[in-house]
């Protein structure tokens, strides 16, 4: 009889749990969701976030408000989300820096792989190798020769340690086996401003930040880092065409939630992301920026987790070999 009562009690508790989960799933979300972007407003990652947030809001029936929490290569914003209540009302949209920060920062306030729940991949943005419009070389091969010959004076701008432009620039120097003079800025905007003004020579950054400048002729484009040329920049050769056969890098973006966020909330967010990435307006705007939405199969928790794990493993030896750490 005692065993029977215990079993009945456990069954009742399980039923209550299921009932609570069902009630949460049915009611979520009931208020505004905050999407933290760990970089400044107006930058390429912010652009991606705002496009996706607007479309996800329609499917969720609640607004997603983008909040920019920049600093420390994206780790301040990520740390804020890691420490936020795990209730489904705070999420993080971060790029490849989520993976590289695990090595760049030897003392993080959170465990990169285990401090978050995974919602899904958003997009994989190609990079471009660009320069001030009056730089002498006319093609990528000439640029490589120029960088090697002038390594002590050629300047490479980036948006700060951990930024996409920093990572791409670091990979470029590794690919040509030549250290260059790096010039870090506090954000993509100031870096691009100085490139436009001719104060720095070269930059390696996302198409979401460089496409309009390339099309307008205000900067010189040498290559895209995608396997094939981009429809939006058909005259810009790939890095492989220019002599860097293994230089392929994309700045992938994903959405995360604090560890312990209810599965029902994560699944609902993932569904809304999948719907948003099928939105024709989102696809069209992404195309204008030289990228495309992730597939439905990639806009899932499992795909994002696998991507993060593989990218941490990929970048760890590159960063350690460069010896560039942020702390």
Coordinates of N, CA, C and O in Angstrom, one line a residue, residues 137-308:
X137 N 47.8 48.2 -55.6 CA 47.6 46.9 -56.3 C 46.2 46.8 -56.9 O 45.2 47.4 -56.4
X138 N 46.1 46.1 -58.1 CA 44.9 46.0 -58.8 C 44.2 44.7 -58.7 O 43.0 44.5 -59.0
X139 N 44.9 43.7 -58.1 CA 44.2 42.4 -57.9 C 44.8 41.8 -56.6 O 45.7 42.3 -56.0
X140 N 44.2 40.6 -56.2 CA 44.6 40.0 -54.9 C 46.0 39.6 -54.9 O 46.7 39.7 -53.9
X141 N 46.5 39.0 -56.0 CA 47.9 38.6 -56.1 C 48.8 39.8 -55.9 O 49.8 39.7 -55.1
X142 N 48.5 40.9 -56.5 CA 49.3 42.1 -56.4 C 49.2 42.6 -54.9 O 50.2 43.1 -54.4
X143 N 48.0 42.5 -54.3 CA 47.9 42.9 -52.9 C 48.7 42.1 -52.0 O 49.4 42.6 -51.1
X144 N 48.7 40.8 -52.2 CA 49.5 39.9 -51.3 C 51.0 40.3 -51.4 O 51.7 40.4 -50.4
X145 N 51.5 40.5 -52.7 CA 52.9 40.9 -52.9 C 53.2 42.2 -52.2 O 54.2 42.4 -51.6
X146 N 52.2 43.1 -52.3 CA 52.4 44.5 -51.7 C 52.4 44.4 -50.2 O 53.3 45.0 -49.5
X147 N 51.6 43.5 -49.6 CA 51.6 43.4 -48.1 C 52.9 42.8 -47.6 O 53.4 43.2 -46.6
X148 N 53.4 41.8 -48.4 CA 54.6 41.2 -48.0 C 55.8 42.1 -48.1 O 56.7 42.2 -47.2
X149 N 55.8 43.0 -49.1 CA 56.9 43.9 -49.3 C 56.8 45.1 -48.4 O 57.9 45.8 -48.1
X150 N 55.6 45.4 -47.8 CA 55.5 46.6 -47.0 C 54.9 46.2 -45.6 O 54.1 47.0 -45.1
X151 N 55.2 45.1 -45.1 CA 54.6 44.6 -43.9 C 54.7 45.5 -42.7 O 53.9 45.4 -41.8
X152 N 55.7 46.3 -42.7 CA 55.9 47.2 -41.5 C 55.1 48.5 -41.6 O 55.1 49.2 -40.6
X153 N 54.6 48.8 -42.7 CA 53.8 50.0 -42.9 C 52.3 49.8 -43.3 O 51.5 50.7 -43.1
X154 N 52.0 48.7 -43.9 CA 50.6 48.4 -44.3 C 49.8 48.3 -43.0 O 50.1 47.5 -42.1
X155 N 48.7 49.0 -43.0 CA 47.8 49.0 -41.8 C 46.5 48.2 -42.1 O 45.9 48.4 -43.2
X156 N 46.1 47.4 -41.2 CA 44.8 46.6 -41.3 C 43.9 47.0 -40.2 O 44.2 46.8 -39.0
X157 N 42.7 47.6 -40.6 CA 41.8 48.0 -39.6 C 40.9 46.9 -39.2 O 40.6 45.9 -39.9
X158 N 40.4 46.9 -37.9 CA 39.4 46.0 -37.5 C 38.5 46.7 -36.4 O 38.9 47.8 -35.9
X159 N 37.4 46.1 -36.1 CA 36.4 46.7 -35.2 C 36.7 46.4 -33.7 O 35.8 46.6 -32.9
X160 N 37.9 45.8 -33.4 CA 38.2 45.5 -32.1 C 38.4 44.0 -31.9 O 38.0 43.2 -32.8
X161 N 39.1 43.6 -30.9 CA 39.5 42.2 -30.7 C 38.2 41.4 -30.5 O 37.3 41.7 -29.8
X162 N 38.1 40.3 -31.3 CA 37.0 39.4 -31.3 C 35.9 39.8 -32.3 O 35.0 39.0 -32.6
X163 N 36.1 40.9 -32.9 CA 35.1 41.3 -34.0 C 35.4 40.5 -35.3 O 36.5 40.0 -35.4
X164 N 34.4 40.4 -36.1 CA 34.6 39.6 -37.4 C 35.7 40.1 -38.2 O 36.5 39.3 -38.7
X165 N 35.9 41.4 -38.3 CA 37.0 42.0 -39.0 C 38.4 41.6 -38.4 O 39.3 41.5 -39.2
X166 N 38.4 41.6 -37.1 CA 39.7 41.2 -36.5 C 40.0 39.7 -36.8 O 41.1 39.4 -37.1
X167 N 39.0 38.8 -36.7 CA 39.2 37.4 -37.0 C 39.6 37.2 -38.4 O 40.6 36.4 -38.7
X168 N 38.9 37.8 -39.3 CA 39.3 37.7 -40.7 C 40.6 38.2 -41.1 O 41.4 37.6 -41.8
X169 N 41.0 39.4 -40.5 CA 42.3 40.0 -40.7 C 43.4 39.0 -40.1 O 44.5 38.9 -40.8
X170 N 43.2 38.4 -39.0 CA 44.1 37.5 -38.4 C 44.3 36.3 -39.3 O 45.4 35.8 -39.5
X171 N 43.2 35.8 -39.8 CA 43.3 34.6 -40.7 C 44.0 35.0 -42.0 O 44.8 34.2 -42.5
X172 N 43.8 36.2 -42.5 CA 44.5 36.7 -43.7 C 46.0 36.7 -43.5 O 46.8 36.2 -44.3
X173 N 46.4 37.3 -42.4 CA 47.9 37.3 -42.1 C 48.5 36.0 -41.9 O 49.6 35.7 -42.3
X174 N 47.7 35.0 -41.4 CA 48.1 33.7 -41.2 C 48.3 33.0 -42.6 O 49.2 32.3 -42.8
X175 N 47.3 33.3 -43.5 CA 47.3 32.7 -44.8 C 48.5 33.1 -45.6 O 49.0 32.3 -46.4
X176 N 48.9 34.4 -45.5 CA 50.0 34.8 -46.3 C 51.3 34.8 -45.5 O 52.4 35.2 -46.0
X177 N 51.2 34.3 -44.3 CA 52.4 34.1 -43.4 C 53.2 35.4 -43.2 O 54.4 35.5 -43.3
X178 N 52.4 36.5 -43.0 CA 53.0 37.8 -42.9 C 52.3 38.7 -41.9 O 51.1 39.0 -42.0
X179 N 53.0 39.1 -40.8 CA 52.3 39.9 -39.8 C 52.2 41.4 -40.3 O 53.2 41.9 -40.9
X180 N 51.1 42.0 -40.1 CA 50.9 43.4 -40.6 C 50.6 44.3 -39.4 O 50.4 43.8 -38.2
X181 N 50.6 45.6 -39.6 CA 50.2 46.5 -38.5 C 48.7 46.6 -38.4 O 48.0 47.1 -39.3
X182 N 48.2 46.1 -37.3 CA 46.8 46.1 -37.0 C 46.3 47.4 -36.3 O 47.0 47.8 -35.4
X183 N 45.2 47.9 -36.7 CA 44.7 49.1 -36.1 C 43.3 48.8 -35.6 O 42.3 48.8 -36.3
X184 N 43.1 48.6 -34.3 CA 41.8 48.3 -33.7 C 40.9 49.5 -33.5 O 41.5 50.5 -33.1
X185 N 39.6 49.4 -33.7 CA 38.7 50.5 -33.5 C 37.6 50.0 -32.5 O 37.5 48.8 -32.3
X186 N 36.8 51.0 -32.0 CA 35.7 50.6 -31.1 C 34.4 50.5 -32.0 O 33.6 51.3 -31.9
X187 N 34.4 49.5 -32.8 CA 33.2 49.3 -33.7 C 33.6 49.4 -35.2 O 34.6 49.9 -35.6
X188 N 32.7 48.8 -35.9 CA 32.8 48.7 -37.4 C 32.7 50.1 -38.0 O 33.5 50.4 -39.0
X189 N 31.8 50.9 -37.5 CA 31.6 52.2 -38.1 C 32.9 53.1 -38.2 O 33.2 53.6 -39.3
X190 N 33.6 53.3 -37.1 CA 34.8 54.1 -37.1 C 35.9 53.5 -38.0 O 36.6 54.2 -38.6
X191 N 36.0 52.2 -38.0 CA 37.0 51.5 -38.8 C 36.7 51.8 -40.3 O 37.6 52.1 -41.1
X192 N 35.4 51.6 -40.7 CA 35.1 51.9 -42.1 C 35.2 53.4 -42.5 O 35.7 53.7 -43.6
X193 N 34.9 54.3 -41.5 CA 35.1 55.7 -41.8 C 36.6 56.0 -42.1 O 36.9 56.8 -43.0
X194 N 37.5 55.4 -41.3 CA 38.9 55.7 -41.6 C 39.4 55.0 -42.9 O 40.3 55.5 -43.5
X195 N 38.8 53.9 -43.2 CA 39.2 53.3 -44.5 C 38.7 54.1 -45.7 O 39.4 54.3 -46.6
X196 N 37.5 54.7 -45.6 CA 37.0 55.6 -46.6 C 37.8 56.8 -46.7 O 38.0 57.3 -47.8
X197 N 38.3 57.3 -45.6 CA 39.1 58.5 -45.6 C 40.6 58.3 -45.9 O 41.4 59.2 -46.0
X198 N 41.0 57.0 -46.1 CA 42.4 56.7 -46.4 C 43.3 56.7 -45.3 O 44.6 56.7 -45.5
X199 N 42.8 56.7 -44.0 CA 43.7 56.7 -42.9 C 44.3 55.3 -42.6 O 45.3 55.2 -41.9
X200 N 43.6 54.3 -43.1 CA 44.1 52.9 -43.0 C 44.1 52.3 -44.4 O 43.3 52.8 -45.3
X201 N 44.8 51.2 -44.6 CA 45.0 50.6 -45.9 C 44.0 49.5 -46.3 O 43.4 49.5 -47.3
X202 N 43.8 48.6 -45.3 CA 43.1 47.4 -45.7 C 42.1 47.0 -44.6 O 42.3 47.4 -43.4
X203 N 41.1 46.3 -44.9 CA 40.1 45.8 -44.0 C 39.5 44.5 -44.5 O 39.4 44.3 -45.7
X204 N 39.2 43.6 -43.6 CA 38.6 42.3 -44.0 C 37.3 42.2 -43.2 O 37.3 42.0 -42.0
X205 N 36.1 42.4 -43.9 CA 34.9 42.5 -43.1 C 33.7 41.9 -43.9 O 33.8 41.6 -45.1
X206 N 32.6 41.8 -43.2 CA 31.4 41.1 -43.7 C 30.8 41.9 -44.9 O 30.8 43.1 -44.9
X207 N 30.2 41.2 -45.8 CA 29.5 41.8 -46.9 C 28.4 42.7 -46.4 O 28.0 43.7 -47.1
X208 N 27.8 42.4 -45.3 CA 26.7 43.2 -44.7 C 27.2 44.6 -44.4 O 26.4 45.6 -44.3
X209 N 28.5 44.8 -44.3 CA 29.1 46.1 -44.0 C 29.8 46.7 -45.2 O 30.0 47.9 -45.2
X210 N 30.2 45.9 -46.2 CA 31.0 46.5 -47.2 C 30.4 46.5 -48.6 O 30.8 47.3 -49.5
X211 N 29.3 45.8 -48.8 CA 28.7 45.7 -50.2 C 28.3 47.1 -50.8 O 28.7 47.4 -51.9
X212 N 27.6 47.9 -50.0 CA 27.2 49.2 -50.6 C 28.4 50.1 -50.9 O 28.4 50.8 -51.9
X213 N 29.5 50.0 -50.1 CA 30.7 50.8 -50.3 C 31.4 50.3 -51.6 O 31.9 51.1 -52.4
X214 N 31.4 49.0 -51.7 CA 32.0 48.4 -52.9 C 31.3 48.8 -54.2 O 31.8 49.2 -55.2
X215 N 29.9 48.7 -54.1 CA 29.1 49.0 -55.2 C 29.2 50.5 -55.6 O 29.1 50.9 -56.8
X216 N 29.4 51.3 -54.6 CA 29.5 52.8 -54.8 C 30.9 53.2 -55.2 O 31.1 54.4 -55.5
X217 N 31.9 52.3 -55.2 CA 33.2 52.6 -55.6 C 34.0 53.5 -54.6 O 35.1 54.0 -54.9
X218 N 33.6 53.5 -53.4 CA 34.3 54.3 -52.4 C 35.4 53.5 -51.7 O 36.2 54.1 -51.0
X219 N 35.4 52.2 -51.9 CA 36.5 51.4 -51.4 C 36.8 50.4 -52.5 O 36.0 50.1 -53.4
X220 N 38.0 49.8 -52.5 CA 38.4 48.8 -53.5 C 38.3 47.4 -53.0 O 38.7 47.1 -51.9
X221 N 37.6 46.6 -53.8 CA 37.4 45.2 -53.4 C 38.4 44.3 -54.1 O 38.5 44.3 -55.3
X222 N 39.0 43.4 -53.3 CA 40.0 42.4 -53.9 C 39.5 41.0 -54.0 O 39.8 40.2 -54.9
X223 N 38.6 40.6 -53.0 CA 38.1 39.2 -53.0 C 37.0 39.1 -52.1 O 36.8 39.8 -51.1
X224 N 36.2 38.0 -52.3 CA 35.2 37.5 -51.4 C 35.7 36.2 -50.9 O 36.4 35.5 -51.6
X225 N 35.3 35.8 -49.7 CA 35.8 34.6 -49.1 C 34.9 33.4 -49.2 O 35.1 32.4 -48.6
X226 N 33.9 33.5 -50.1 CA 32.9 32.4 -50.3 C 33.5 31.5 -51.4 O 34.4 31.9 -52.2
X227 N 32.9 30.3 -51.5 CA 33.4 29.3 -52.5 C 33.2 29.8 -54.0 O 33.9 29.4 -54.9
X228 N 32.1 30.6 -54.2 CA 31.8 31.1 -55.5 C 31.6 32.6 -55.4 O 31.3 33.1 -54.3
X229 N 31.6 33.2 -56.5 CA 31.3 34.7 -56.6 C 29.9 34.9 -56.1 O 29.0 34.1 -56.3
X230 N 29.7 36.1 -55.6 CA 28.3 36.5 -55.1 C 27.5 37.2 -56.2 O 28.1 38.1 -56.9
X231 N 26.2 36.9 -56.3 CA 25.4 37.6 -57.2 C 25.4 39.1 -57.0 O 25.3 39.9 -58.0
X232 N 25.5 39.5 -55.8 CA 25.4 41.0 -55.5 C 26.7 41.7 -55.8 O 26.8 42.9 -56.0
X233 N 27.8 40.9 -55.9 CA 29.2 41.5 -56.3 C 29.8 40.6 -57.4 O 30.8 40.0 -57.1
X234 N 29.2 40.5 -58.5 CA 29.6 39.5 -59.5 C 31.1 39.8 -60.1 O 31.7 38.9 -60.6
X235 N 31.5 41.0 -60.0 CA 32.9 41.4 -60.5 C 34.0 41.2 -59.5 O 35.2 41.4 -59.9
X236 N 33.6 40.8 -58.3 CA 34.7 40.6 -57.3 C 35.0 39.1 -57.2 O 34.2 38.3 -56.9
X237 N 36.3 38.7 -57.5 CA 36.7 37.3 -57.5 C 36.7 36.7 -56.2 O 36.8 37.4 -55.1
X238 N 36.7 35.4 -56.1 CA 36.9 34.7 -54.8 C 38.3 34.7 -54.4 O 39.2 35.0 -55.3
X239 N 38.6 34.5 -53.2 CA 40.0 34.5 -52.7 C 40.7 33.3 -53.4 O 41.9 33.5 -53.7
X240 N 40.0 32.2 -53.7 CA 40.7 31.1 -54.4 C 41.1 31.5 -55.8 O 42.2 31.2 -56.2
X241 N 40.3 32.3 -56.4 CA 40.7 32.8 -57.8 C 41.9 33.7 -57.7 O 42.7 33.7 -58.7
X242 N 42.1 34.4 -56.6 CA 43.2 35.3 -56.5 C 44.4 34.7 -55.9 O 45.4 35.4 -55.7
X243 N 44.4 33.4 -55.6 CA 45.6 32.7 -55.2 C 45.6 32.2 -53.7 O 46.5 31.6 -53.3
X244 N 44.5 32.5 -53.0 CA 44.4 32.0 -51.6 C 43.4 30.8 -51.6 O 42.3 31.0 -51.3
X245 N 43.9 29.6 -52.0 CA 43.0 28.5 -52.2 C 42.2 28.1 -51.0 O 41.1 27.7 -51.1
X246 N 42.8 28.2 -49.8 CA 42.2 27.7 -48.6 C 41.5 28.8 -47.8 O 41.1 28.5 -46.6
X247 N 41.5 30.0 -48.3 CA 41.0 31.1 -47.6 C 39.5 31.2 -47.7 O 39.0 32.0 -48.5
X248 N 38.7 30.4 -47.0 CA 37.3 30.5 -47.0 C 36.8 30.7 -45.6 O 37.1 29.9 -44.7
X249 N 36.1 31.8 -45.3 CA 35.6 32.1 -44.0 C 34.3 32.8 -44.1 O 34.1 33.7 -44.9
X250 N 33.3 32.3 -43.3 CA 32.0 33.0 -43.2 C 31.7 33.3 -41.8 O 32.1 32.6 -40.8
X251 N 31.1 34.5 -41.6 CA 30.7 34.9 -40.2 C 29.3 34.4 -39.9 O 28.3 35.1 -40.3
X252 N 29.2 33.3 -39.3 CA 27.9 32.7 -39.1 C 27.3 33.3 -37.8 O 28.0 33.7 -36.9
X253 N 26.0 33.4 -37.8 CA 25.3 34.0 -36.6 C 24.3 33.0 -36.0 O 23.7 32.2 -36.8
X254 N 24.2 33.0 -34.7 CA 23.2 32.1 -34.1 C 22.5 32.8 -32.9 O 22.9 33.8 -32.5
X255 N 21.4 32.2 -32.5 CA 20.6 32.7 -31.4 C 20.7 31.7 -30.2 O 20.5 30.5 -30.4
X256 N 20.9 32.3 -29.0 CA 21.1 31.5 -27.8 C 20.2 32.1 -26.7 O 19.7 33.2 -26.8
X257 N 19.9 31.2 -25.7 CA 19.1 31.6 -24.5 C 19.9 31.2 -23.3 O 20.8 30.3 -23.4
X258 N 19.6 31.8 -22.1 CA 20.4 31.3 -20.9 C 20.1 29.8 -20.6 O 19.1 29.3 -20.9
X259 N 21.1 29.2 -20.1 CA 21.0 27.8 -19.7 C 19.8 27.6 -18.7 O 19.6 28.4 -17.8
X260 N 19.0 26.6 -19.0 CA 17.9 26.3 -18.1 C 16.6 26.9 -18.7 O 15.5 26.7 -18.1
X261 N 16.7 27.7 -19.8 CA 15.4 28.2 -20.4 C 14.6 27.0 -20.7 O 15.0 26.0 -21.3
X262 N 13.3 27.0 -20.4 CA 12.4 25.9 -20.7 C 12.4 25.4 -22.1 O 12.5 26.3 -23.1
X263 N 12.4 24.1 -22.3 CA 12.5 23.6 -23.6 C 11.4 24.1 -24.5 O 11.6 24.3 -25.7
X264 N 10.2 24.3 -23.9 CA 9.1 24.8 -24.7 C 9.4 26.2 -25.3 O 9.0 26.5 -26.4
X265 N 10.1 27.0 -24.5 CA 10.4 28.4 -25.0 C 11.4 28.3 -26.1 O 11.3 29.0 -27.1
X266 N 12.4 27.4 -25.9 CA 13.5 27.3 -26.9 C 12.9 26.8 -28.2 O 13.2 27.3 -29.3
X267 N 12.0 25.8 -28.1 CA 11.4 25.2 -29.3 C 10.5 26.3 -30.0 O 10.5 26.3 -31.3
X268 N 9.8 27.1 -29.2 CA 9.0 28.1 -29.8 C 9.8 29.2 -30.5 O 9.5 29.7 -31.6
X269 N 10.9 29.6 -29.9 CA 11.8 30.5 -30.5 C 12.4 30.0 -31.8 O 12.6 30.7 -32.8
X270 N 12.8 28.7 -31.8 CA 13.4 28.1 -32.9 C 12.4 28.0 -34.1 O 12.7 28.3 -35.3
X271 N 11.1 27.7 -33.8 CA 10.1 27.7 -34.8 C 9.9 29.1 -35.4 O 9.8 29.3 -36.6
X272 N 9.9 30.1 -34.5 CA 9.7 31.5 -35.0 C 10.9 31.9 -35.9 O 10.8 32.6 -36.9
X273 N 12.1 31.4 -35.6 CA 13.3 31.7 -36.4 C 13.1 31.1 -37.7 O 13.4 31.7 -38.8
X274 N 12.7 29.8 -37.8 CA 12.5 29.1 -39.0 C 11.5 29.9 -39.9 O 11.7 30.0 -41.1
X275 N 10.4 30.4 -39.3 CA 9.4 31.1 -40.1 C 10.0 32.4 -40.6 O 9.8 32.8 -41.8
X276 N 10.8 33.1 -39.8 CA 11.4 34.4 -40.2 C 12.4 34.2 -41.3 O 12.4 35.0 -42.2
X277 N 13.1 33.1 -41.3 CA 14.1 32.9 -42.4 C 13.5 32.5 -43.7 O 14.2 32.5 -44.7
X278 N 12.2 32.2 -43.7 CA 11.4 32.0 -44.9 C 10.7 33.2 -45.4 O 10.1 33.2 -46.5
X279 N 10.8 34.3 -44.6 CA 10.1 35.5 -44.9 C 10.8 36.1 -46.2 O 12.0 36.3 -46.2
X280 N 10.0 36.4 -47.2 CA 10.6 36.9 -48.5 C 11.3 38.2 -48.3 O 12.3 38.5 -49.0
X281 N 10.8 39.0 -47.4 CA 11.5 40.3 -47.1 C 12.9 40.1 -46.5 O 13.8 40.8 -46.9
X282 N 13.0 39.2 -45.6 CA 14.2 38.9 -44.9 C 15.2 38.3 -46.0 O 16.4 38.7 -46.0
X283 N 14.7 37.4 -46.8 CA 15.6 36.8 -47.8 C 16.1 37.9 -48.8 O 17.3 37.9 -49.2
X284 N 15.2 38.8 -49.2 CA 15.6 39.8 -50.1 C 16.6 40.8 -49.5 O 17.6 41.2 -50.2
X285 N 16.4 41.2 -48.3 CA 17.3 42.1 -47.6 C 18.7 41.4 -47.4 O 19.7 42.0 -47.6
X286 N 18.7 40.1 -47.0 CA 19.9 39.4 -46.9 C 20.7 39.3 -48.2 O 21.9 39.5 -48.3
X287 N 19.9 39.1 -49.3 CA 20.5 39.0 -50.6 C 21.2 40.3 -51.0 O 22.3 40.3 -51.6
X288 N 20.6 41.4 -50.7 CA 21.2 42.7 -50.9 C 22.5 42.9 -50.2 O 23.4 43.7 -50.6
X289 N 22.6 42.2 -49.0 CA 23.8 42.3 -48.2 C 24.8 41.2 -48.5 O 25.8 41.1 -47.8
X290 N 24.5 40.4 -49.5 CA 25.5 39.4 -49.9 C 25.4 38.1 -49.1 O 26.4 37.4 -49.1
X291 N 24.3 37.9 -48.5 CA 24.2 36.6 -47.7 C 22.8 36.0 -48.0 O 22.0 36.5 -48.8
X292 N 22.5 34.9 -47.3 CA 21.3 34.2 -47.4 C 20.9 33.6 -46.1 O 21.7 33.3 -45.2
X293 N 19.6 33.4 -45.8 CA 19.1 32.8 -44.6 C 19.6 31.4 -44.4 O 19.7 30.7 -45.4
X294 N 19.8 30.9 -43.2 CA 20.1 29.5 -43.0 C 18.9 28.7 -43.4 O 17.8 29.1 -43.4
X295 N 19.2 27.4 -43.7 CA 18.1 26.5 -44.0 C 17.3 26.1 -42.8 O 17.8 26.3 -41.7
X296 N 16.1 25.5 -43.0 CA 15.3 25.1 -41.9 C 16.1 24.1 -41.0 O 15.9 24.1 -39.8
X297 N 16.8 23.2 -41.6 CA 17.6 22.2 -40.9 C 18.7 22.8 -40.0 O 19.0 22.3 -39.0
X298 N 19.2 24.0 -40.5 CA 20.3 24.7 -39.7 C 19.7 25.6 -38.6 O 20.4 25.9 -37.7
X299 N 18.5 26.0 -38.8 CA 17.9 26.9 -37.8 C 17.3 26.1 -36.6 O 16.1 26.3 -36.3
X300 N 18.1 25.2 -36.1 CA 17.7 24.3 -35.0 C 18.7 24.3 -33.9 O 19.9 24.6 -34.1
X301 N 18.3 23.9 -32.7 CA 19.2 23.9 -31.6 C 20.4 22.9 -31.9 O 21.6 23.2 -31.6
X302 N 20.1 21.7 -32.4 CA 21.2 20.8 -32.6 C 22.2 21.2 -33.6 O 23.4 21.0 -33.4
X303 N 21.8 21.9 -34.7 CA 22.7 22.4 -35.7 C 23.6 23.5 -35.2 O 24.8 23.6 -35.5
X304 N 23.0 24.4 -34.4 CA 23.8 25.5 -33.8 C 24.8 24.9 -32.8 O 26.0 25.4 -32.8
X305 N 24.4 24.0 -32.0 CA 25.4 23.4 -31.0 C 26.5 22.7 -31.7 O 27.7 22.9 -31.4
X306 N 26.2 22.0 -32.8 CA 27.3 21.3 -33.6 C 28.2 22.3 -34.2 O 29.4 22.1 -34.3
X307 N 27.7 23.4 -34.7 CA 28.5 24.4 -35.4 C 29.4 25.1 -34.4 O 30.6 25.3 -34.7
X308 N 28.9 25.4 -33.2 CA 29.7 26.1 -32.2 C 30.9 25.2 -31.8 O 32.0 25.6 -31.7

